[in-house]
Each structure stands twice: as structure tokens, then as C-alpha cells.
Short mmCIF file of C-alpha atoms in Angstrom, two decimals:
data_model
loop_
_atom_site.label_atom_id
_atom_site.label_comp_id
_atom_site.label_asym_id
_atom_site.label_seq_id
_atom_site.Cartn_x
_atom_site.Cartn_y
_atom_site.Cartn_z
CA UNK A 1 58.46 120.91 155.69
CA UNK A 2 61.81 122.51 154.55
CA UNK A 3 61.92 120.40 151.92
CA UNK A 4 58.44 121.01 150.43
CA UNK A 5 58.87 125.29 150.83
CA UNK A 6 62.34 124.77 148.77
CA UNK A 7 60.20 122.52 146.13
CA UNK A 8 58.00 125.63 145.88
CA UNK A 9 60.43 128.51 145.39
CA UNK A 10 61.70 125.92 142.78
CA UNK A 11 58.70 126.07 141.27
CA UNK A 12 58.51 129.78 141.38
CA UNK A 13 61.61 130.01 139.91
CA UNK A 14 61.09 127.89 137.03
CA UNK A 15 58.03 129.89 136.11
CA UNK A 16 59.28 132.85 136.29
CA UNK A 17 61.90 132.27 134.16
CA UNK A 18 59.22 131.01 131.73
CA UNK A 19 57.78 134.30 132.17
CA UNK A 20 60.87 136.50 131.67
CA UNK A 21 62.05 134.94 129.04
CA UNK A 22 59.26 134.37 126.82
CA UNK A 23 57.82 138.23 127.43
CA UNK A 24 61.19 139.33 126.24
CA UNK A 25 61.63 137.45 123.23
CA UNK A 26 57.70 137.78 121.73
CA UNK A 27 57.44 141.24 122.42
CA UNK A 28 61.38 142.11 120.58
CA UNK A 29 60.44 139.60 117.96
CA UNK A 30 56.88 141.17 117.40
CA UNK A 31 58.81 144.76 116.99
CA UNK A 32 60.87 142.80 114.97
CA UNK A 33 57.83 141.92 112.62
CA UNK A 34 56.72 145.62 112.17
CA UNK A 35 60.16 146.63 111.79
CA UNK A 36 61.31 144.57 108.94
CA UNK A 37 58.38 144.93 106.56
CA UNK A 38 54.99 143.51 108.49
CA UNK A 39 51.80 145.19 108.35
CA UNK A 40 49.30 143.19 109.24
CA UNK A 41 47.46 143.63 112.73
CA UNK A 42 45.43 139.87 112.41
CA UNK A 43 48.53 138.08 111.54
CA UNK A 44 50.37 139.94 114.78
CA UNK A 45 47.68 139.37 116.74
CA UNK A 46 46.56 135.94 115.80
CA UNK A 47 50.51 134.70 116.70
CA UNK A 48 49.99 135.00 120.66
CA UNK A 49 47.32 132.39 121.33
CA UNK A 50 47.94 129.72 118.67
CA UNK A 51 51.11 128.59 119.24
CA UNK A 52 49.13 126.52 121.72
CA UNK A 53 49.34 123.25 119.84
CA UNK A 54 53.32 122.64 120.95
CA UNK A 55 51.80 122.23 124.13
CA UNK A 56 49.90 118.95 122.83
CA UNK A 57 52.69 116.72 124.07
CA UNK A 58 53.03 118.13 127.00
CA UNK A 59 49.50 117.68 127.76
CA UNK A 60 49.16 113.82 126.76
CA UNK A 61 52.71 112.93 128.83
CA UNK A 62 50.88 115.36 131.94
CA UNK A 63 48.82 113.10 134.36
CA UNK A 64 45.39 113.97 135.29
CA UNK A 65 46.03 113.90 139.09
CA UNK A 66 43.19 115.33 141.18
CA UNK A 67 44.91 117.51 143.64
CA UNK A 68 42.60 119.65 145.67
CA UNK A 69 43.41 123.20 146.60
CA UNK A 70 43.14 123.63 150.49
CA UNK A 71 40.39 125.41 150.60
CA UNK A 72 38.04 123.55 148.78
CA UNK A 73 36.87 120.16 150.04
CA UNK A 74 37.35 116.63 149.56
CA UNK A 75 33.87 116.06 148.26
CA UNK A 76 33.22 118.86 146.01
CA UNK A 77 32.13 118.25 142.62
CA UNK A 78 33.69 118.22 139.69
CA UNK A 79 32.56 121.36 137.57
CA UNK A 80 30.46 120.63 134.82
CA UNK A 81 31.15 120.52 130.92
CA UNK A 82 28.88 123.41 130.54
CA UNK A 83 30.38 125.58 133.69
CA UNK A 84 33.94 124.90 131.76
CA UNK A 85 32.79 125.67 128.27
CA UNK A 86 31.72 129.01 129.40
CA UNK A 87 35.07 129.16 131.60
CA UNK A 88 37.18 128.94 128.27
CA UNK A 89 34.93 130.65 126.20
CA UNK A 90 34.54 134.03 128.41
CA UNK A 91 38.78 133.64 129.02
CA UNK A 92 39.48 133.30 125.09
CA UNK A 93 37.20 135.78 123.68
CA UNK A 94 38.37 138.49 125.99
CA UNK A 95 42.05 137.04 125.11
CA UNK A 96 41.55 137.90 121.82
CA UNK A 97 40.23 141.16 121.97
CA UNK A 98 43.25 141.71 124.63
CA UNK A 99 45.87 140.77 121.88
CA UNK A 100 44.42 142.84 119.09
CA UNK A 101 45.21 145.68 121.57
CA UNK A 102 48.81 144.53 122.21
CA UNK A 103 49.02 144.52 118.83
CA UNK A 104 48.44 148.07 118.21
CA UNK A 105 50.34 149.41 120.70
CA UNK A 106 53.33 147.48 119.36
CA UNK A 107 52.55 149.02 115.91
CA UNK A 108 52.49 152.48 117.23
CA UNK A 109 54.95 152.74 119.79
CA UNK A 110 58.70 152.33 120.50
CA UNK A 111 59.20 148.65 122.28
CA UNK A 112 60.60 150.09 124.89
CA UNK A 113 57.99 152.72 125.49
CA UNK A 114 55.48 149.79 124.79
CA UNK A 115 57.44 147.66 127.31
CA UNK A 116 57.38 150.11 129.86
CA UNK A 117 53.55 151.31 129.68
CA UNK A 118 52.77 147.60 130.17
CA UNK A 119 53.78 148.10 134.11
CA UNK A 120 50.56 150.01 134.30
CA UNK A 121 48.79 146.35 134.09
CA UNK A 122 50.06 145.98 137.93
CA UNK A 123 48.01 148.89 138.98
CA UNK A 124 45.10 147.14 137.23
CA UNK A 125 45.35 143.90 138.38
CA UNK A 126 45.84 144.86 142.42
CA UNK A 127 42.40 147.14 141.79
CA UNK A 128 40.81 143.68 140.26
CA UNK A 129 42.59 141.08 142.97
CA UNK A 130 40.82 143.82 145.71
CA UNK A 131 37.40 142.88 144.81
CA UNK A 132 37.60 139.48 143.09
CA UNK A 133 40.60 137.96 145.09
CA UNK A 134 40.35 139.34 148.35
CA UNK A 135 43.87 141.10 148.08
CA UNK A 136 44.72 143.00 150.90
CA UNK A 137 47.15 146.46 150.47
CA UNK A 138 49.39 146.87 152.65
CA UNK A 139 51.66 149.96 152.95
CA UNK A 140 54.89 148.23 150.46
CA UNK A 141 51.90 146.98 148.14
CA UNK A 142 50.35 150.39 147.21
CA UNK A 143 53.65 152.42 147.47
CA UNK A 144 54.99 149.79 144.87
CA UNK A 145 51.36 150.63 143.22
CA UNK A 146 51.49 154.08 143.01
CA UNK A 147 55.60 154.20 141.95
CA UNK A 148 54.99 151.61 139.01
CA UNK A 149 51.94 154.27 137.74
CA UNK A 150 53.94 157.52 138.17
CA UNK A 151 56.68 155.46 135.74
CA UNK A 152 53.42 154.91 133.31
CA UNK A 153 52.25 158.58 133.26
CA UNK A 154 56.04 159.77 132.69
CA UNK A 155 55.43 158.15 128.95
CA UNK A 156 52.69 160.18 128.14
CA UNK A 157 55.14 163.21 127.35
CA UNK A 158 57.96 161.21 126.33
CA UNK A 159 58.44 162.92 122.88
CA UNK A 160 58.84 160.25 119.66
CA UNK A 161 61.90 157.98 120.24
CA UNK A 162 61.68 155.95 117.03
CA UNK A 163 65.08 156.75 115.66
CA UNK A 164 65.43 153.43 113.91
CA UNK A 165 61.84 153.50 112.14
CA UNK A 166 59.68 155.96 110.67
CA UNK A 167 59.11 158.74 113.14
CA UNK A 168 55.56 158.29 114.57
CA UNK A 169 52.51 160.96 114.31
CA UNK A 170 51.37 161.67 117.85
CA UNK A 171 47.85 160.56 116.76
CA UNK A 172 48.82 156.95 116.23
CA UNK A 173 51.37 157.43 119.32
CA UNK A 174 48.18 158.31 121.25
CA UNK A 175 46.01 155.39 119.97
CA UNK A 176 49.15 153.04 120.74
CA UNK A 177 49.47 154.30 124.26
CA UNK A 178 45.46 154.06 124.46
CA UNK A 179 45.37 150.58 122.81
CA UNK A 180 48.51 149.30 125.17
CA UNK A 181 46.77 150.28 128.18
CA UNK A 182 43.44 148.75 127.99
CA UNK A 183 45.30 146.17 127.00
CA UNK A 184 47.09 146.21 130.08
CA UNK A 185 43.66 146.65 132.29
CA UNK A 186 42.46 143.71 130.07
CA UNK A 187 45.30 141.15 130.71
CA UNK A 188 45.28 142.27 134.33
CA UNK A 189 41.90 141.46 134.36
CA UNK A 190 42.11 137.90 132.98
CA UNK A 191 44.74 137.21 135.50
CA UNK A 192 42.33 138.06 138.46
CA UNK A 193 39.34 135.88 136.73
CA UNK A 194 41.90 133.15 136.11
CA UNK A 195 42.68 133.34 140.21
CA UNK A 196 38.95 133.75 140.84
CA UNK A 197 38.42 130.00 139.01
CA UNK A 198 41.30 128.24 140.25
CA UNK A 199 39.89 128.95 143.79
CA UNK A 200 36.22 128.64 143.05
CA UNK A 201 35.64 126.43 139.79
CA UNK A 202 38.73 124.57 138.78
CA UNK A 203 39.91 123.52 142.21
CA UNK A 204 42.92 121.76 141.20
CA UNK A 205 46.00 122.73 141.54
CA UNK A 206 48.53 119.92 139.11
CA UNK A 207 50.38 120.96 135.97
CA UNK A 208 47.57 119.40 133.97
CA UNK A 209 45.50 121.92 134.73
CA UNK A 210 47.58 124.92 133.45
CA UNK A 211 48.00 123.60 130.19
CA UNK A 212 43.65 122.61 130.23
CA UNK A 213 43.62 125.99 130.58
CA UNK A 214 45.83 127.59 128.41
CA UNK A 215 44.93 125.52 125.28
CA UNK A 216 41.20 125.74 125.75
CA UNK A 217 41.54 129.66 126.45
CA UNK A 218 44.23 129.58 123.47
CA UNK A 219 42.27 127.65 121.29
CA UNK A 220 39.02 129.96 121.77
CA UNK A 221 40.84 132.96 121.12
CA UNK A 222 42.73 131.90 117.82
CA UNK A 223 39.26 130.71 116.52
CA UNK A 224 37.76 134.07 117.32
CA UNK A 225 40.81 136.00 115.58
CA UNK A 226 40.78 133.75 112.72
CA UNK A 227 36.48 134.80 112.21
CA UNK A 228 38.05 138.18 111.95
CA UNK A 229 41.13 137.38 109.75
CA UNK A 230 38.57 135.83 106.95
CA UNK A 231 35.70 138.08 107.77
CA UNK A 232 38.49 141.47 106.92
CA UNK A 233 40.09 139.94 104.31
CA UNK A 234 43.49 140.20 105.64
CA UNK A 235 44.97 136.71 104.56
CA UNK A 236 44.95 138.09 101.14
CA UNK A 237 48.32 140.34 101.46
CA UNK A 238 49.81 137.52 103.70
CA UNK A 239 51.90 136.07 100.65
CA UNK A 240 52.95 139.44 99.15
CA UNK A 241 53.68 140.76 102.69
CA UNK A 242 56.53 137.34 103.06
CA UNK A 243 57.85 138.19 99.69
CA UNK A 244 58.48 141.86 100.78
CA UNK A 245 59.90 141.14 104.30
CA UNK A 246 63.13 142.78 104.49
CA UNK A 247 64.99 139.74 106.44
CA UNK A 248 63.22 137.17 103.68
CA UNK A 249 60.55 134.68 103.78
CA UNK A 250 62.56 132.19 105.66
CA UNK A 251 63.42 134.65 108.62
CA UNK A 252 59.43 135.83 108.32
CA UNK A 253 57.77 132.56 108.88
CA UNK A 254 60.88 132.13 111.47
CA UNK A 255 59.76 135.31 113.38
CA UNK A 256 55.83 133.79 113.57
CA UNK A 257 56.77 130.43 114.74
CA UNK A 258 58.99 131.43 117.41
CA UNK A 259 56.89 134.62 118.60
CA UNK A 260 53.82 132.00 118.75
CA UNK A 261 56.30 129.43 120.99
CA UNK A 262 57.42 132.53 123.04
CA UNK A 263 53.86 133.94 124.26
CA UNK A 264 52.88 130.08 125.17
CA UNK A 265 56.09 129.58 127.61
CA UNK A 266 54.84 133.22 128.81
CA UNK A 267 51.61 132.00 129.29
CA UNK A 268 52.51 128.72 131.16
CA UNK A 269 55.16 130.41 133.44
CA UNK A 270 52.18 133.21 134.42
CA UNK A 271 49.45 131.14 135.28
CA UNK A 272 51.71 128.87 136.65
CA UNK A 273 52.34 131.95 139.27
CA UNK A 274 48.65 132.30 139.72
CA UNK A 275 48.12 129.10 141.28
CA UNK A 276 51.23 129.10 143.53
CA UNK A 277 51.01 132.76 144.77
CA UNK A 278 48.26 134.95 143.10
CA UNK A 279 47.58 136.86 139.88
CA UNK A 280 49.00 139.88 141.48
CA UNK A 281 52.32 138.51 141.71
CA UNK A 282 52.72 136.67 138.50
CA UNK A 283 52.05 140.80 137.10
CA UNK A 284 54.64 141.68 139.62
CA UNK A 285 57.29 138.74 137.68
CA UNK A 286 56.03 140.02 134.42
CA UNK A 287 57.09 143.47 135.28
CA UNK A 288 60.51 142.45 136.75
CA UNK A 289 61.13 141.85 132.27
CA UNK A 290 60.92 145.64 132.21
CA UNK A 291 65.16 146.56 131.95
CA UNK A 292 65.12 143.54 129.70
CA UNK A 293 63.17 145.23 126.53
CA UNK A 294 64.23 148.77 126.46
CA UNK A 295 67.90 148.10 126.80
CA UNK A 296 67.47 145.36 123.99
CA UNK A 297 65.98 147.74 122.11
CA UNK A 298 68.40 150.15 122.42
CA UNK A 299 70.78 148.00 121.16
CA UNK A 300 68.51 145.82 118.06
CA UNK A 301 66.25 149.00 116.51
CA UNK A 302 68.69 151.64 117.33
CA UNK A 303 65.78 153.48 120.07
CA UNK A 304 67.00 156.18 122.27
CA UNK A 305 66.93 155.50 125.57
CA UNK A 306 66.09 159.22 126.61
CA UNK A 307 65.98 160.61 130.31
CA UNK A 308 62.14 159.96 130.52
CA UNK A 309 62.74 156.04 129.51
CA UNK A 310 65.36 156.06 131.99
CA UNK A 311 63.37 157.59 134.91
CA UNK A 312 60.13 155.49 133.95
CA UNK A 313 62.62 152.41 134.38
CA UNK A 314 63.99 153.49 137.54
CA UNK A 315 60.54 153.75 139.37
CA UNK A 316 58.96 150.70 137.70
CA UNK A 317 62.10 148.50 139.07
CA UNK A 318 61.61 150.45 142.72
CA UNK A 319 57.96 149.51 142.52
CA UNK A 320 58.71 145.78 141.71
CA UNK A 321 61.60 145.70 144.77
CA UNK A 322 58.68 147.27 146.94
CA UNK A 323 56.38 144.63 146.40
CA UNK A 324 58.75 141.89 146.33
CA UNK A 325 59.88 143.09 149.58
CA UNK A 326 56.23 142.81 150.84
CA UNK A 327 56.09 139.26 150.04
CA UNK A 328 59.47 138.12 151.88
CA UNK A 329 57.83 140.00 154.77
CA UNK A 330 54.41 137.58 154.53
CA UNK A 331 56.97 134.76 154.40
CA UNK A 332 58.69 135.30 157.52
CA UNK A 333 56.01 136.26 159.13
CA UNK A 334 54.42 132.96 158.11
CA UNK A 335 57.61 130.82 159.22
CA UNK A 336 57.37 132.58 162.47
CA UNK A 337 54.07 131.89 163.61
CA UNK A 338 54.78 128.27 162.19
CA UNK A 339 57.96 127.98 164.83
CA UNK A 340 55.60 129.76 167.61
CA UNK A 341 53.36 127.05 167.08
CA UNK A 342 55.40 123.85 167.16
CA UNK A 343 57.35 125.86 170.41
CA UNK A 344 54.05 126.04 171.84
CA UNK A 345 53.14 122.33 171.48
CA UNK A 346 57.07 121.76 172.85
CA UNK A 347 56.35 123.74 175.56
CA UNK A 348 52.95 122.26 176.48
CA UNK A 349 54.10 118.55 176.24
CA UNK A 350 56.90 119.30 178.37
CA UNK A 351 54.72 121.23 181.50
CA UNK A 352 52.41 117.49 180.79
CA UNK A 353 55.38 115.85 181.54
CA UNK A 354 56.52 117.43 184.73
CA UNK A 355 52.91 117.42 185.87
CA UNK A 356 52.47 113.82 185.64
CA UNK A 357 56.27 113.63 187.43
#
């Protein structure tokens, strides 16, 4: 038993690392796009889901072991093609509406500020987990809630902290912080469907079925962006756009390629956390990344890190102790009824014992 509960927080570990890490480095690298001479929207959008094909190996060396999740049963059948091809398709084509959103908000904002705003996907995803999920709130869980959106509001009347760019009008900072938010409510709201049918359609829990599910979803979603690429004509300035790119066209197909590898080891470490906790925590590990942006940024486009940044940062990292807290809680309160029981049975073979004596 100890053995398997230190597998797990291995497990845990390993993806959130993935999730750290590759949050960090897409979002500062898709900054890094805007920054250095990219305009288009499409191209920054259509980056996050198709860097699914480097998962390909991963997915023919992955067996398909058919591990049920406790609390389905033995017997229960295998979903159909039809139940999974509307799975994917519902899960992509809201993906790819979510990243167009993303991609605004990075366009209009300060990464940091964009980073930041992003903790208000927490708040979402605890309202969706209540309904769809069954979450319960407990007293740590909605004071972590309720911290991690004050530290969202705050932003609203952060003045412009773009030193390093262009300053920004406060109509497209407004549409960013709109656009960032519903993307946050959007994501957060994947998360909790993802949950919903691991539990209810899937019923699986293996490695194999992470990456089913993140290059179906993936593959959906870059075939819906790329109707829209074609459809807007935005491929057209693609090859003037590399020529222009400050860094040059090496460094700009660079940039692409590793922001596209960066959201899929996001995307593996975060529904990853789904299946071995819930959808609420993986947000939770994604908003643990939130000192790792703005100080980067401080440091790589020359933002200010202001008083209102610095308060916002303060709160969200107080909500994410609060809620982290609430989960060591469940945990020893889980090994404890555990011991209780195996005392009990102790107890009960040893009064057999001196009965029968």
C-alpha cells in the first residue's frame, strides 16, 4: 500500500512538472511571437493544438491496457465509435474556439497581466466541477476561491504596463482582458467535461488513454482552425510576416515548433491530473506557474512589475497554498480512517482469539 500511494505522488509529480513547465515556456514564447514582429491571430492560435503529432510515437510504443476506473464495472461496455466521435468532436471544437481567445488576450495584454488573469479559470472550473463533478467546497476550497478572484479583479485597474512594446489602448486592453477570461471559463470548462468522461464514458484510466484523447481533441481543433485560416485568408502574409520577424526566419519557425511542443507537454501533464485527482486540481497546478511568467517577463520584455502585479501575485499564490492545504487534509484524513480500519480488524481477530481461549 505504501508503495503504490508513493507511485502516485510520483505520478503527480511528473505531471505537474509537465504542466509547469510547458505553460511557462508557450505562453513567454507566444509573447515572444507578438513581440518580435508576429501578427497573425490563426497562426498563434493554430500552434496550441497541432503540435499533437510528436505525440505519435508515444502513442504506438503506449499499450492499450484496459484498466477500469473503480467505479465503473467489470462488465461495462466499451463506448461506441459514434459516442467517441462526438466525445472528440464537442472537446476540439470548443478547444479551438478556446485558443483563438488565448490568443487575443496574449495580443492585447502584458504576459504577466495575461498570466495572472488566467487564475480566474480556478474560480470557473470549481463552479463547473460543483455541478458536473460532484465537487464538494469546503471552507480552504472557497477561501482559496474567492482569494485567487480578488487577485483577478485587481487587474482590471492595473494601468498599461507594456514598457517594452507599444503602449496598449484601453479598448484592446479591455477586449484582451474580455477575450482571456472566457477563455479561462472555457478551458475550465473542458477540464470539468474531460473529468465528466473519464468517469462516465472513457472508463479507463492507462497512459494510452491521455494521449487518445489529446490527439483526437488536438487533431479536431487544428482542423477546425485551419477551415478558418483558409476561409480568412490569413496564410497569405505568413511568408512576408517570417521575412519581417525581428529575430529572423530561423528563430520564427523556431518559436512555432517549440510553442506547438510546449502546449502538448501542458496538455499531457493536465489531463494527466484529471484522471489521478480531478480537473479542479490540475487548474490548481496550472495556477501554481503564476510567479513563473510575470517575473520572466520582467526580466525578457522589460514589463513592470507594478504594486497591483505584485499584490495580484501575492493572493493568487495564498489561494493556491489554501487549496493545496485542503487536499493534504483529505489525505490524512483518508490514511486515518485506512489505519482505523485495519486496527479494527486487529482488534476484532484478537477478542476471536481470546474467546475461543
Amino acid at each position: 500500500m505504501a508503495t503504490l500511494n508513493y507511485m502516485w505522488w510520483l505520478r503527480i509529480a511528473i505531471y505537474a512538472v509537465f504542466v509547469l513547465s510547458g505553460q511557462s515556456v508557450a505562453v513567454l514564447l507566444g509573447r515572444l511571437y507578438y513581440q518580435k514582429g508576429g501578427k497573425s491571430k490563426w497562426l498563434a492560435t493554430l500552434v496550441q493544438p497541432a503540435g499533437f503529432p510528436v505525440l505519435f510515437p508515444f502513442l504506438l510504443l503506449s499499450p492499450a491496457a484496459k484498466i477500469q476506473l473503480p467505479s465503473s464495472s467489470a462488465d461495462s461496455a466499451p463506448p461506441s465509435a459514434a459516442t467517441l466521435a462526438s466525445l472528440y468532436l464537442f472537446l476540439g471544437t470548443f478547444l479551438a474556439a478556446d485558443c483563438m481567445l488565448y490568443s487575443i488576450g496574449l495580443l492585447y495584454l502584458p504576459v504577466s497581466t495575461y498570466s495572472l488573469i488566467c487564475a480566474s479559470q480556478l474560480g470557473f472550473n470549481a463552479l463547473f466541477s460543483f455541478f458536473l463533478n460532484s465537487q464538494k467546497f469546503t471552507p480552504f476550497i472557497v477561501n482559496s476561491l474567492f482569494i485567487l478572484t480578488i487577485s483577478s479583479i485587481l487587474l482590471v485597474f492595473e494601468p498599461d504596463s507594456s514598457s517594452g512594446s507599444a503602449k496598449i489602448s484601453t479598448g484592446k486592453y479591455a477586449i484582451g482582458f474580455v477575450c482571456t477570461v472566457g477563455a479561462s471559463a472555457g478551458y475550465a470548462l473542458i477540464l470539468s467535461v474531460t473529468q465528466l468522461s473519464f468517469r462516465k464514458i472513457l472508463k479507463k484510466e492507462t497512459f494510452r488513454v491521455i494521449l487518445d484523447l489529446i490527439v483526437y481533441e488536438s487533431l479536431v481543433a487544428t482542423g477546425v482552425i485551419l477551415v478558418g485560416v483558409f476561409a480568412s485568408g490569413d496564410w497569405k502574409g505568413w511568408g512576408k510576416e517570417m521575412r519581417d520577424f525581428e529575430l529572423g526566419k530561423v528563430s520564427y519557425v523556431m518559436t512555432l515548433v517549440w510553442t506547438a511542443i510546449s502546449w502538448q507537454v501542458f496538455n499531457i501533464g493536465a489531463i494527466g491530473l484529471i484522471f489521478e485527482v480531478s480537473s479542479l486540481f490540475s487548474n490548481v497546478m496550472s495556477t501554481l506557474g503564476l510567479p513563473i511568467v510575470p517575473v520572466a517577463a520582467v526580466f525578457i520584455f522589460q514589463e513592470s512589475m507594478n504594486g497591483v502585479k505584485v499584490v495580484a501575485m501575492v493572493l493568487a499564490i495564498w489561494g493556491f497554498v489554501s487549496y493545496i492545504y485542503q487536499h493534504y487534509l483529505d489525505d490524512y484524513e483518508l490514511k486515518s480512517r485506512k489505519t482505523g480500519t485495519v486496527h479494527e480488524r486487529v482488534d476484532g481477530v484478537v477478542e476471536g482469539s481470546l474467546v475461543e481461549r
